[in-house]
Amino acid sequence: MAQINIDTEVQYVKGVGPQRAVLLEKLGIKSVRDLLYYLPRDWVDRSNLTPIIKARPGELETLQGVVIASETRQVRPRLRITRVTIKDHTGFISGVWYNQPYIEKVLKRGFEVIFHGKIDTYRNYLQIAGPEYEIMDDEPGESNTSVNMNRIVPIYPLTDKLYQKQLRRIIKNALDIYLPALSDDMPVSVIKKYSLAGLKASIYSLHFPENFESLKAGKRRIVFDEFFYLQLAFLLRRLGIKKEKGIIFASAGGMYDNFIKSLPFGLTGAQKRVLSEIGADVISGSPMNRLLQGDVGSGKTIVALAACVMAKQGDFQSAIMAPTEILAQQHFRSSDALFKGQGITCGFLSGAMPKAKRAKIIERIGNGEIDIVIGTHALIQDDVIFRNLGLVVIDEQHRFGVMQRMALVKKGREPVHSLIMTATPIPRTLSMTVYGDTDVSIIDEMPPGRKPIKTHVFESGDTGTIYSFLEQRLRNGEQVYAVYPLVAESEKVDLKSAIEMEKELSARFRDFKTAIIHGRMKKDERDAVMTSFRNKQTDILVATTVIEVGIDVPDASVIMIEHADRFGLSQLHQLRGRVGRGEKQSYCILVGDPHTEDSIKRLKTMEETQDGFKISEKDLEIRGPGEFLGTRQHGISEFKVANIFTDRSELFLAREAASAVVDGLDDGHQDEKERLENIIRQRYGDSFDLINIG
Ligand code: ADP
Ligand code: MG
């Protein structure tokens, strides 16, 4: 008997052939395995079709009958109504479509069809407006009964040229022949412990469920699999990292203690906790791979600098990379001041530096004179060579790509420790699926004495009130940010723009100095504007979201964000974090005219809480992970069936299961480890490099 191979090209499945194989490939289906994993987007219960006479207005029904009339009428100059009437042995009903005359050609008299939709009435007759429909007539040589009728029927996501019926038939053929060859890679212990349904039965049930019970069990199994293998991949990679030899720093000692003592404030409990986590990593003997999350203003920078001191005590250099010139300079200025007289030398490197100055810095990095280099992307250029880099810190990591991070990490001669920092709190469910191989530290406590930022939502008609409030603050010597969604006016959308509003605001506030900053300006222009704002030469800074990241101006106490309903919540939270950095009471004024209940609720969330984690949960819920992360960081963390909200409890179970499996892989289990690694490679291909991350 010929070996049945589930990775056979899909064209060899009965009913496919070379032409349909091309159509299937467009759906991402190349092999039989892909086909079996091409799962329905919905299921319709046709196991007991309603007789037409029993259809009730207002109910969602699935009805079947023969087309007895099909016609289109021009009712008004721009309205054509197509009415297709079907009949079964109990009665008749019409499907009605507006301005879709082609339907008449599709649903011809005599065809057996199914309508699915909400029943309503028109002049005492039953009808369904725009029903989903399907023609039930058999293709030559194919029988409908088993896959299209009298059962729960799958509805696949499809493009044109391929019909539900055809795909159902093809998938049924593939299941009949190939499903027995699908091997279940899940460790038996996991199947038992978590009471998972069998893989073959689950795949079958997802396509052609016996009943809704078995559909549910099948779905759960596939959801669990999706989460489990991703977590397994992360944890195997983490194991790989832990096996590498890590540089040893000194996490305590004279220089470190002096640094902590010299700080103008005491560390918060959260900062201390995170530092002890980092301290344990850098003496553990394996490389640190840690994500530090903490809200804007929670004091991540000090933590990073303290880690750099640990490196210095181990006689290693550190590099801190920030996404913008301004931010890098800000870090450099504050660090340079903090390290004065402590025998630690900081250096600054950016793309905007004069050549000679840059060359000098690079030389001092190379000969080890500089202990901590702070800079922008300029740090990853080829000619920047460290004497002995031991620690890499990436600030606002979501602004960098994976490649850029890697490029900096690779500047170490040995595997370096890395600390990546973000002020966008990532809900745990999401961080598990994006940073599953990374240890996570959280600063969940603000430095003492911070006054909560008072946040208020206004409507665009409230300008008078808002402006007189701004005037009051300005007269009090405070500074104001005014944020707009657009740089310049646009014909496409009716939104206020920074350029337009800068004119308005400078006319309204004549006694004060106004400046503008946006992404279309040159970098050095932007830097000059920022500098003048920081030095209080400017009172009102009109901006687009370019001010989003990290800028620290203590006297800026008001931020006004117009068209606030156009921004994501996390983005609003980030923007709001530009104020509230000094002693003064700060204010966030959100101006918007939300049109939906949802967007009103969203803005209310901002009034109610300053907890970045709560806000990000909400944001993730509303916008989904892709939008939330901005850039796709790992293509692999996309799920076909699983949903990190509705299936979150499965996610935690899958993580737990994968941890137990990986923990069980001590040196005696090399075979099992290789087996699992192969499964991961097969599932994720090259996107998951198990061994070499450094
Ligand atoms: P972020 O986490 O947003 O990067 P920063 O590190 O820039 O926050 O810190 C924000 C401000 O809080 C800085 O001015 C910093 O000096 C100050 N700060 C940090 N830690 C403390 C602390 N424990 N007590 C008081 N102020 C602190
Ligand atoms: Mg910061």
XYZ file of C-alpha atoms and ligand atoms in Angstrom:
722
model
C 0.000 0.000 0.000
C 1.309 3.423 -0.927
C 2.310 5.608 1.978
C -0.198 8.380 2.621
C 1.582 11.666 3.085
C -0.205 14.594 4.599
C 2.265 17.031 3.080
C 1.292 16.002 -0.443
C 0.598 18.914 -2.779
C -3.034 19.841 -2.631
C -3.594 19.374 -6.360
C -3.571 15.606 -5.870
C -6.632 15.651 -3.655
C -9.664 14.292 -5.473
C -11.635 17.185 -6.921
C -8.725 19.677 -6.975
C -6.382 19.347 -9.935
C -3.917 21.966 -11.211
C -6.453 24.722 -11.883
C -8.196 24.694 -8.549
C -4.820 24.271 -6.897
C -4.024 27.784 -8.125
C -7.208 29.106 -6.515
C -6.405 27.291 -3.303
C -2.896 28.641 -3.240
C -4.370 32.130 -3.171
C -5.994 31.123 0.100
C -2.622 30.006 1.410
C -3.343 26.338 0.854
C -0.484 24.449 -0.731
C -0.450 21.060 0.928
C -3.067 18.661 2.170
C -2.085 19.673 5.689
C -2.873 23.313 4.852
C -6.213 22.193 3.489
C -7.138 20.243 6.595
C -6.170 23.234 8.708
C -8.178 25.622 6.563
C -10.908 26.068 9.101
C -14.433 27.413 8.692
C -15.253 30.940 9.741
C -18.748 29.865 10.760
C -21.129 26.945 10.940
C -24.791 26.827 10.012
C -27.157 24.321 11.443
C -28.943 22.575 8.606
C -29.624 19.434 10.555
C -33.250 20.382 10.828
C -34.247 22.991 8.283
C -37.303 25.007 9.189
C -40.297 24.385 6.950
C -41.111 27.745 5.361
C -44.533 27.881 6.957
C -42.885 27.865 10.394
C -40.601 30.830 9.705
C -41.430 33.666 12.101
C -40.778 37.361 11.526
C -37.789 38.573 13.507
C -36.160 35.139 13.701
C -32.921 34.087 12.067
C -33.764 31.095 9.902
C -32.259 28.707 7.404
C -34.798 27.727 4.760
C -34.594 25.584 1.688
C -36.742 25.509 -1.440
C -36.987 25.580 -5.224
C -36.834 28.910 -7.022
C -40.243 29.576 -8.531
C -39.773 33.211 -9.542
C -36.819 35.498 -10.038
C -37.220 39.084 -11.216
C -35.792 42.587 -10.957
C -37.845 45.794 -10.970
C -36.827 49.395 -11.329
C -38.820 50.951 -8.483
C -37.284 54.408 -8.525
C -34.613 56.001 -10.669
C -31.850 54.680 -8.425
C -33.497 51.676 -6.884
C -33.762 48.281 -8.457
C -35.206 45.468 -6.394
C -34.467 41.853 -7.151
C -36.910 39.388 -5.681
C -36.296 35.646 -5.728
C -39.103 33.449 -4.418
C -38.554 29.896 -3.222
C -41.087 27.268 -2.291
C -41.057 24.076 -0.262
C -43.957 21.744 0.414
C -45.297 24.065 3.117
C -45.141 27.555 1.658
C -43.091 30.195 -0.080
C -40.865 33.120 0.810
C -38.842 35.728 -1.097
C -35.277 36.861 -0.804
C -34.949 40.568 -1.612
C -31.869 42.448 -2.796
C -31.428 46.129 -3.533
C -29.453 47.179 -6.593
C -27.889 43.767 -7.112
C -29.616 42.696 -10.333
C -27.000 40.004 -11.014
C -28.606 37.866 -8.313
C -31.432 37.197 -10.751
C -28.963 35.522 -13.085
C -27.428 33.483 -10.287
C -30.572 32.126 -8.660
C -32.493 30.791 -11.648
C -35.903 29.243 -11.695
C -35.874 25.589 -10.839
C -32.722 25.748 -8.708
C -32.738 24.209 -5.265
C -31.404 26.881 -2.902
C -30.886 27.670 0.750
C -31.549 31.102 2.235
C -30.189 32.156 5.570
C -31.160 35.419 7.236
C -33.597 37.343 9.327
C -37.255 36.964 8.452
C -39.411 40.041 8.009
C -42.683 40.821 6.299
C -43.722 43.052 3.440
C -47.432 43.576 2.781
C -48.212 40.417 4.692
C -45.770 38.267 2.777
C -42.677 36.762 4.385
C -39.337 37.868 3.036
C -35.662 37.969 3.910
C -33.634 41.051 3.016
C -30.267 40.155 1.499
C -30.091 36.567 2.746
C -26.951 34.514 2.547
C -27.709 32.022 -0.144
C -26.361 28.841 -1.564
C -27.371 26.800 -4.589
C -27.828 23.209 -3.583
C -27.931 21.474 -6.950
C -25.336 18.780 -7.301
C -22.450 19.110 -9.609
C -22.235 16.182 -11.984
C -21.036 13.137 -10.141
C -21.170 14.785 -6.721
C -23.693 14.184 -4.064
C -24.817 16.910 -1.739
C -26.315 14.918 0.964
C -23.254 14.232 3.066
C -21.557 17.620 3.156
C -24.064 20.325 2.364
C -27.331 19.245 3.881
C -28.993 17.707 6.901
C -26.112 18.587 9.173
C -24.152 21.399 10.712
C -22.504 22.853 7.628
C -19.168 24.704 7.556
C -18.873 28.140 5.970
C -15.333 28.864 4.818
C -13.699 32.191 4.233
C -13.614 32.240 0.454
C -12.838 34.408 -2.504
C -14.627 34.294 -5.812
C -14.333 31.445 -8.302
C -14.500 28.823 -5.596
C -17.818 27.899 -4.014
C -18.624 26.687 -0.541
C -19.979 23.456 -1.947
C -16.845 22.771 -3.909
C -14.539 23.418 -1.021
C -16.679 21.350 1.326
C -16.508 18.456 -1.083
C -12.749 18.827 -1.539
C -12.142 18.977 2.180
C -14.378 15.994 2.772
C -12.364 14.035 0.199
C -9.123 15.066 1.860
C -10.396 14.128 5.303
C -11.493 10.705 4.112
C -8.135 9.841 2.597
C -5.522 11.788 4.516
C -6.786 12.403 8.036
C -5.571 9.008 9.261
C -2.045 10.134 8.349
C -2.173 13.246 10.572
C 0.054 12.588 13.533
C -0.648 14.073 16.925
C 2.568 15.583 18.246
C 1.181 16.683 21.579
C 2.865 14.919 24.484
C 0.468 12.352 25.902
C 0.900 13.714 29.398
C -0.517 17.056 28.261
C -3.449 15.481 26.456
C -4.321 13.620 29.604
C -3.782 16.376 32.112
C -5.821 18.949 30.169
C -8.449 16.497 28.877
C -7.879 17.435 25.259
C -9.917 15.886 22.467
C -7.975 13.793 19.948
C -6.412 15.790 17.114
C -7.951 13.815 14.247
C -11.404 13.863 15.748
C -11.002 17.578 16.435
C -10.012 18.474 12.901
C -12.882 16.400 11.579
C -15.322 18.036 13.971
C -14.249 21.500 13.025
C -15.161 20.823 9.404
C -18.114 18.493 9.789
C -19.286 18.432 13.388
C -21.650 15.761 14.579
C -23.235 18.305 16.907
C -22.322 21.578 18.598
C -20.779 19.745 21.509
C -18.160 18.059 19.393
C -17.560 21.305 17.525
C -16.771 22.987 20.819
C -14.416 20.247 21.952
C -12.645 20.290 18.586
C -12.260 24.039 18.682
C -10.843 23.949 22.164
C -8.230 21.445 21.082
C -7.098 23.562 18.144
C -7.018 26.723 20.274
C -4.938 24.911 22.863
C -2.569 23.652 20.166
C -2.062 27.119 18.744
C -1.170 28.536 22.136
C 0.794 25.532 23.284
C 3.194 25.270 20.365
C 3.928 28.974 20.408
C 4.666 28.846 24.125
C 6.739 25.739 23.576
C 8.732 27.561 20.920
C 9.334 30.508 23.230
C 10.302 28.333 26.154
C 12.662 26.187 24.098
C 14.318 29.316 22.837
C 14.536 30.614 26.354
C 16.132 27.345 27.389
C 18.617 27.849 24.559
C 19.489 31.305 25.863
C 19.864 30.041 29.410
C 22.322 27.440 28.201
C 24.582 30.120 26.731
C 27.401 31.314 28.884
C 26.554 34.696 30.345
C 28.938 37.395 31.404
C 29.170 37.917 35.149
C 28.771 41.432 36.534
C 28.896 42.557 40.124
C 25.401 43.442 41.229
C 26.446 45.011 44.511
C 29.552 46.695 45.807
C 31.154 50.053 46.422
C 30.571 51.769 43.154
C 26.973 50.555 42.926
C 26.185 51.509 46.501
C 27.725 54.933 45.982
C 25.620 55.478 42.915
C 22.387 54.564 44.681
C 23.346 56.711 47.684
C 24.186 59.678 45.486
C 20.727 59.787 43.908
C 18.710 62.870 44.847
C 15.822 60.597 45.891
C 15.216 57.160 47.355
C 14.223 54.372 44.997
C 10.637 53.218 45.006
C 9.826 49.715 46.168
C 9.121 48.695 42.586
C 12.451 50.051 41.374
C 14.268 48.139 44.117
C 12.441 44.935 43.252
C 13.223 45.247 39.562
C 16.865 45.977 40.329
C 17.120 42.840 42.392
C 15.630 40.864 39.490
C 18.199 42.362 37.160
C 20.938 41.831 39.736
C 20.097 38.135 39.905
C 20.198 37.871 36.100
C 23.624 39.433 35.676
C 25.305 37.090 38.123
C 23.385 33.987 37.039
C 25.859 32.847 34.419
C 23.361 33.068 31.561
C 22.546 36.127 29.496
C 19.732 38.345 30.719
C 16.828 38.747 28.341
C 14.458 41.013 30.197
C 11.613 43.335 29.313
C 11.067 46.223 31.695
C 7.583 47.650 31.582
C 6.650 50.745 33.457
C 4.322 53.588 32.891
C 5.548 56.931 31.676
C 7.373 58.643 34.533
C 7.711 55.524 36.648
C 11.495 55.878 36.669
C 12.862 53.308 34.258
C 15.931 55.354 33.371
C 17.470 55.121 36.838
C 16.978 51.378 36.786
C 18.759 51.150 33.450
C 21.625 53.291 34.689
C 21.979 51.229 37.846
C 22.266 48.140 35.657
C 25.024 49.924 33.730
C 26.874 50.438 37.012
C 26.659 46.688 37.661
C 28.277 46.195 34.254
C 31.009 48.704 35.030
C 31.805 46.868 38.248
C 32.265 43.726 36.188
C 34.555 45.783 33.918
C 32.135 45.794 30.994
C 30.744 48.578 28.856
C 27.047 49.360 28.390
C 25.105 50.831 25.511
C 21.760 52.601 25.817
C 19.883 53.114 22.585
C 16.970 55.564 22.388
C 14.686 56.126 19.412
C 15.213 59.869 18.969
C 18.047 62.336 19.184
C 16.225 64.446 21.762
C 15.568 61.514 23.995
C 19.113 60.221 23.755
C 20.434 63.675 24.625
C 18.091 63.916 27.554
C 19.323 60.591 28.880
C 22.899 61.620 28.339
C 22.516 64.931 30.120
C 20.868 63.414 33.186
C 23.257 60.462 33.385
C 26.308 62.584 32.955
C 25.176 64.691 35.910
C 24.387 61.654 38.061
C 27.730 59.986 37.444
C 29.837 63.034 38.154
C 32.736 62.206 40.425
C 31.986 58.498 40.598
C 34.599 57.237 38.199
C 32.082 56.352 35.508
C 32.366 57.935 32.082
C 29.413 58.496 29.758
C 29.607 59.191 26.042
C 27.071 60.367 23.519
C 26.770 59.211 19.942
C 24.277 60.276 17.304
C 24.031 60.568 13.567
C 23.846 64.339 13.747
C 27.331 64.812 15.246
C 30.170 66.486 13.390
C 32.542 63.979 11.844
C 35.581 64.697 13.944
C 33.660 64.601 17.190
C 32.058 61.338 16.184
C 35.420 59.806 15.303
C 36.784 60.813 18.699
C 33.886 59.185 20.545
C 34.193 56.022 18.500
C 37.850 55.868 19.357
C 37.097 56.201 23.059
C 34.437 53.501 22.823
C 36.965 51.263 21.127
C 39.694 51.740 23.718
C 37.335 51.409 26.660
C 37.618 54.958 27.992
C 33.862 55.282 27.807
C 31.855 53.049 30.135
C 28.321 53.911 29.108
C 27.458 54.984 25.598
C 24.117 56.648 25.103
C 22.868 57.245 21.604
C 20.491 56.722 18.759
C 20.554 54.226 15.867
C 24.025 55.612 15.260
C 25.182 53.028 17.797
C 24.613 50.159 15.412
C 26.744 51.484 12.582
C 29.546 49.196 11.494
C 32.442 51.349 12.599
C 31.248 51.486 16.198
C 33.339 48.826 17.895
C 33.298 48.273 21.625
C 36.230 47.104 23.690
C 34.021 44.878 25.796
C 30.289 45.452 25.570
C 28.388 43.588 28.279
C 24.973 45.212 28.551
C 22.550 46.538 25.993
C 19.597 48.702 27.000
C 16.915 49.561 24.471
C 14.629 52.395 25.502
C 11.105 52.579 24.076
C 11.796 49.293 22.382
C 8.613 49.271 20.276
C 10.170 52.009 18.163
C 12.900 49.666 17.023
C 12.759 46.660 14.760
C 14.008 43.257 15.788
C 16.949 43.631 13.408
C 18.092 46.873 14.997
C 17.984 45.326 18.438
C 19.940 42.332 17.198
C 22.505 44.543 15.540
C 23.327 46.191 18.857
C 23.362 42.913 20.754
C 25.825 41.505 18.209
C 28.372 44.169 19.087
C 29.301 42.154 22.129
C 32.111 39.642 21.761
C 30.300 37.294 24.094
C 26.529 36.994 24.563
C 25.557 40.278 26.223
C 22.839 40.960 28.770
C 19.892 42.808 27.347
C 17.271 44.953 28.949
C 14.494 46.300 26.799
C 12.207 48.963 28.157
C 8.761 50.091 27.226
C 6.311 52.645 28.562
C 3.431 51.069 26.712
C 2.181 48.600 29.254
C 1.377 45.396 27.457
C -1.418 43.265 28.850
C -0.130 39.977 30.117
C -2.022 37.934 27.549
C -0.367 39.844 24.756
C 3.084 39.917 26.281
C 2.923 36.140 26.647
C 2.293 35.758 22.950
C 4.815 38.365 21.828
C 7.539 38.219 24.458
C 7.037 34.648 25.552
C 10.786 33.997 25.627
C 11.542 37.082 27.664
C 11.505 37.607 31.413
C 9.283 40.494 32.365
C 9.778 43.047 35.121
C 7.155 45.607 35.938
C 7.428 48.948 37.699
C 3.932 49.372 39.037
C 4.531 52.220 41.433
C 5.071 55.902 40.754
C 7.716 57.946 42.562
C 6.166 59.589 45.597
C 4.637 63.047 45.499
C 3.311 62.804 41.976
C -0.015 64.518 41.697
C -2.464 62.627 39.523
C -3.064 64.429 36.243
C -6.548 65.895 36.130
C -8.176 64.736 32.929
C -11.317 66.216 31.418
C -13.188 65.510 28.225
C -14.626 68.530 26.406
C -16.561 69.015 23.201
C -15.244 71.082 20.341
C -17.842 73.751 21.144
C -16.147 74.401 24.500
C -13.195 76.274 23.002
C -13.987 79.467 24.937
C -13.828 77.724 28.302
C -10.724 75.788 27.367
C -8.834 78.818 26.094
C -9.507 80.883 29.175
C -8.259 78.001 31.284
C -5.095 77.819 29.180
C -4.598 81.537 29.616
C -4.822 81.168 33.387
C -2.137 78.478 33.408
C 0.118 80.415 31.070
C -0.154 83.547 33.234
C 0.962 81.330 36.092
C 4.216 80.616 34.252
C 3.249 77.132 33.091
C 3.708 75.693 29.623
C 1.178 74.066 27.340
C 1.221 71.342 24.715
C -1.510 71.486 22.063
C -1.773 68.324 19.998
C -3.543 67.829 16.661
C -3.960 64.765 14.475
C -2.805 66.408 11.234
C 0.246 68.397 10.218
C -1.544 70.426 7.550
C -5.114 70.830 6.432
C -6.444 68.023 4.324
C -9.232 68.003 1.778
C -10.122 64.462 2.651
C -10.913 64.856 6.315
C -12.314 67.747 8.263
C -9.819 67.839 11.116
C -7.859 70.622 12.698
C -4.205 70.674 11.786
C -1.131 71.777 13.693
C -0.136 74.387 11.105
C -3.559 75.959 10.979
C -3.989 75.914 14.767
C -0.584 77.350 15.486
C -1.771 80.464 13.653
C -4.984 80.530 15.627
C -3.330 79.983 18.982
C -0.602 82.542 18.453
C -3.268 85.096 17.501
C -5.351 84.208 20.545
C -2.445 84.184 23.002
C -0.508 87.249 21.880
C 1.348 87.692 25.146
C 2.899 84.264 24.873
C 5.275 82.584 22.527
C 4.023 79.769 20.359
C 6.051 77.248 18.369
C 5.255 74.257 16.222
C 6.760 70.804 15.895
C 5.769 68.008 13.521
C 7.134 65.099 11.587
C 7.593 66.949 8.307
C 10.179 69.255 9.816
C 13.856 68.480 9.551
C 15.385 66.777 12.515
C 17.577 69.681 13.584
C 14.649 72.073 13.261
C 12.641 69.838 15.531
C 15.475 69.606 18.016
C 15.822 73.392 18.090
C 12.107 73.812 18.809
C 12.211 71.201 21.551
C 15.227 72.819 23.130
C 13.594 76.233 23.197
C 10.509 74.731 24.789
C 12.548 72.991 27.421
C 14.409 76.252 28.140
C 11.099 78.066 28.559
C 11.677 80.333 25.584
C 8.404 78.983 24.229
C 5.129 78.795 26.150
C 2.837 76.896 23.844
C 4.064 73.990 21.793
C 1.729 73.055 18.975
C 2.460 69.533 17.892
C 1.431 66.358 16.212
C 2.130 63.061 17.928
C 5.889 63.463 17.409
C 6.078 64.524 21.055
C 4.839 61.122 22.051
C 8.035 59.636 23.289
C 9.861 60.342 26.531
C 10.357 64.084 26.509
C 10.772 65.600 29.970
C 9.768 69.251 30.496
C 8.880 69.780 34.167
C 7.093 73.123 33.729
C 4.761 71.834 31.038
C 1.626 71.229 33.042
C -1.155 71.227 30.484
C -1.684 69.065 27.456
C -4.657 69.691 25.226
C -5.401 67.006 22.654
C -7.919 67.853 19.974
C -9.914 65.224 18.084
C -9.021 62.933 20.939
C -11.533 60.368 19.719
C -9.250 59.767 16.719
C -6.392 58.472 18.833
C -5.852 55.090 20.430
C -6.130 55.015 24.204
C -2.549 53.948 24.710
C -1.444 56.791 22.525
C -3.505 59.250 24.552
C -1.994 57.821 27.695
C 1.510 58.265 26.297
C 0.742 61.818 25.281
C -0.718 62.590 28.674
C 2.527 61.362 30.199
C 4.279 64.427 28.747
C 2.839 66.409 31.644
C 2.769 65.654 35.354
C 6.541 65.483 35.546
C 7.082 68.333 37.964
C 5.696 69.562 41.264
C 2.741 71.395 39.803
C -0.769 70.074 39.359
C -1.069 68.975 35.727
C -4.038 68.823 33.410
C -4.989 66.822 30.365
C -7.753 68.272 28.226
C -9.258 65.894 25.725
C -11.357 67.591 23.100
C -13.532 65.441 20.928
C -16.984 64.874 19.565
C -17.317 61.133 19.798
C -20.125 59.798 17.662
C -20.592 56.382 19.159
C -21.277 55.003 22.609
C -18.014 53.164 22.339
C -15.865 56.178 21.715
C -17.553 58.066 24.535
C -16.738 55.171 26.846
C -13.186 55.126 25.595
C -12.608 58.762 26.445
C -14.300 58.285 29.814
C -11.727 55.592 30.546
C -9.086 58.285 30.278
C -10.896 60.447 32.816
C -11.282 57.556 35.203
C -7.875 55.964 35.332
C -4.172 56.628 34.980
C -3.261 53.007 35.227
C -1.480 52.237 31.994
C -2.227 48.542 32.260
C -5.951 49.096 32.544
C -5.854 51.470 29.636
C -3.887 49.114 27.468
C -6.242 46.213 28.217
C -9.094 48.371 27.009
C -7.168 49.515 23.993
C -6.162 46.021 23.016
C -9.748 44.910 23.373
C -10.970 47.670 21.113
C -8.294 47.716 18.461
C -6.843 44.230 18.394
C -3.194 43.229 18.759
C -1.915 44.268 15.317
C -2.947 47.878 15.693
C -1.908 47.898 19.286
C 1.681 46.940 18.696
C 2.027 49.335 15.806
C 4.527 47.268 13.937
C 4.305 43.544 13.581
C 7.011 42.293 15.830
C 6.650 38.583 15.430
C 4.727 37.317 12.442
C 4.315 34.050 14.273
C 2.109 35.336 17.023
C -0.984 35.391 14.882
C -3.594 32.794 15.542
C -6.067 31.193 13.180
C -8.664 30.086 15.663
C -7.481 31.234 19.043
C -8.356 34.643 20.392
C -6.320 36.070 23.233
C -9.397 37.594 24.864
C -12.062 35.008 24.652
C -9.612 32.130 25.034
C -7.345 33.668 27.632
C -7.870 30.906 30.155
C -6.671 28.363 27.560
C -3.638 30.558 26.969
C -2.648 30.369 30.621
C -3.189 26.603 30.654
C -1.136 26.164 27.492
C 1.683 28.219 28.966
C 1.604 26.116 32.102
C 1.598 22.922 30.052
C 4.498 24.050 27.875
C 6.518 25.079 30.940
C 6.031 21.670 32.487
C 7.143 19.980 29.273
C 10.264 22.131 28.927
C 11.121 21.805 32.620
C 11.026 18.059 32.139
C 13.716 18.251 29.457
C 16.860 17.753 31.461
C 19.921 16.324 29.805
C 18.554 12.789 29.805
C 15.838 13.686 27.301
C 17.789 14.771 24.252
C 15.545 12.762 21.900
C 12.369 14.354 23.153
C 13.985 17.790 22.950
C 14.959 17.199 19.335
C 11.497 15.896 18.537
C 9.903 19.037 19.961
C 12.369 21.308 18.205
C 11.558 19.659 14.913
C 7.865 20.180 15.458
C 8.487 23.846 16.152
C 10.642 24.197 13.066
C 7.974 22.568 10.978
C 5.270 24.812 12.373
C 7.068 28.108 12.299
C 9.783 27.560 9.734
C 12.651 29.995 9.632
C 10.801 32.657 11.547
C 11.790 30.854 14.673
C 15.468 30.456 15.129
C 15.767 28.164 18.099
C 19.424 28.149 18.772
C 21.065 31.259 17.584
C 19.484 34.385 18.912
C 22.605 36.280 19.843
P 10.296 56.779 32.498
O 9.964 55.513 33.201
O 9.111 57.382 31.823
O 11.469 56.634 31.567
P 12.051 58.487 33.931
O 13.083 57.469 34.192
O 12.318 59.478 32.874
O 10.669 57.798 33.645
O 11.719 59.200 35.307
C 10.818 60.271 35.384
C 11.256 61.258 36.411
O 11.145 60.716 37.714
C 12.703 61.662 36.254
O 12.786 63.050 36.437
C 13.403 60.913 37.375
O 14.550 61.583 37.824
C 12.359 60.860 38.447
N 12.474 59.708 39.352
C 12.802 58.448 39.020
N 12.786 57.641 40.093
C 12.409 58.406 41.151
C 12.197 58.153 42.538
N 12.370 56.941 43.061
N 11.815 59.191 43.308
C 11.633 60.412 42.779
N 11.820 60.718 41.493
C 12.206 59.733 40.673
Mg 11.932 56.906 29.596
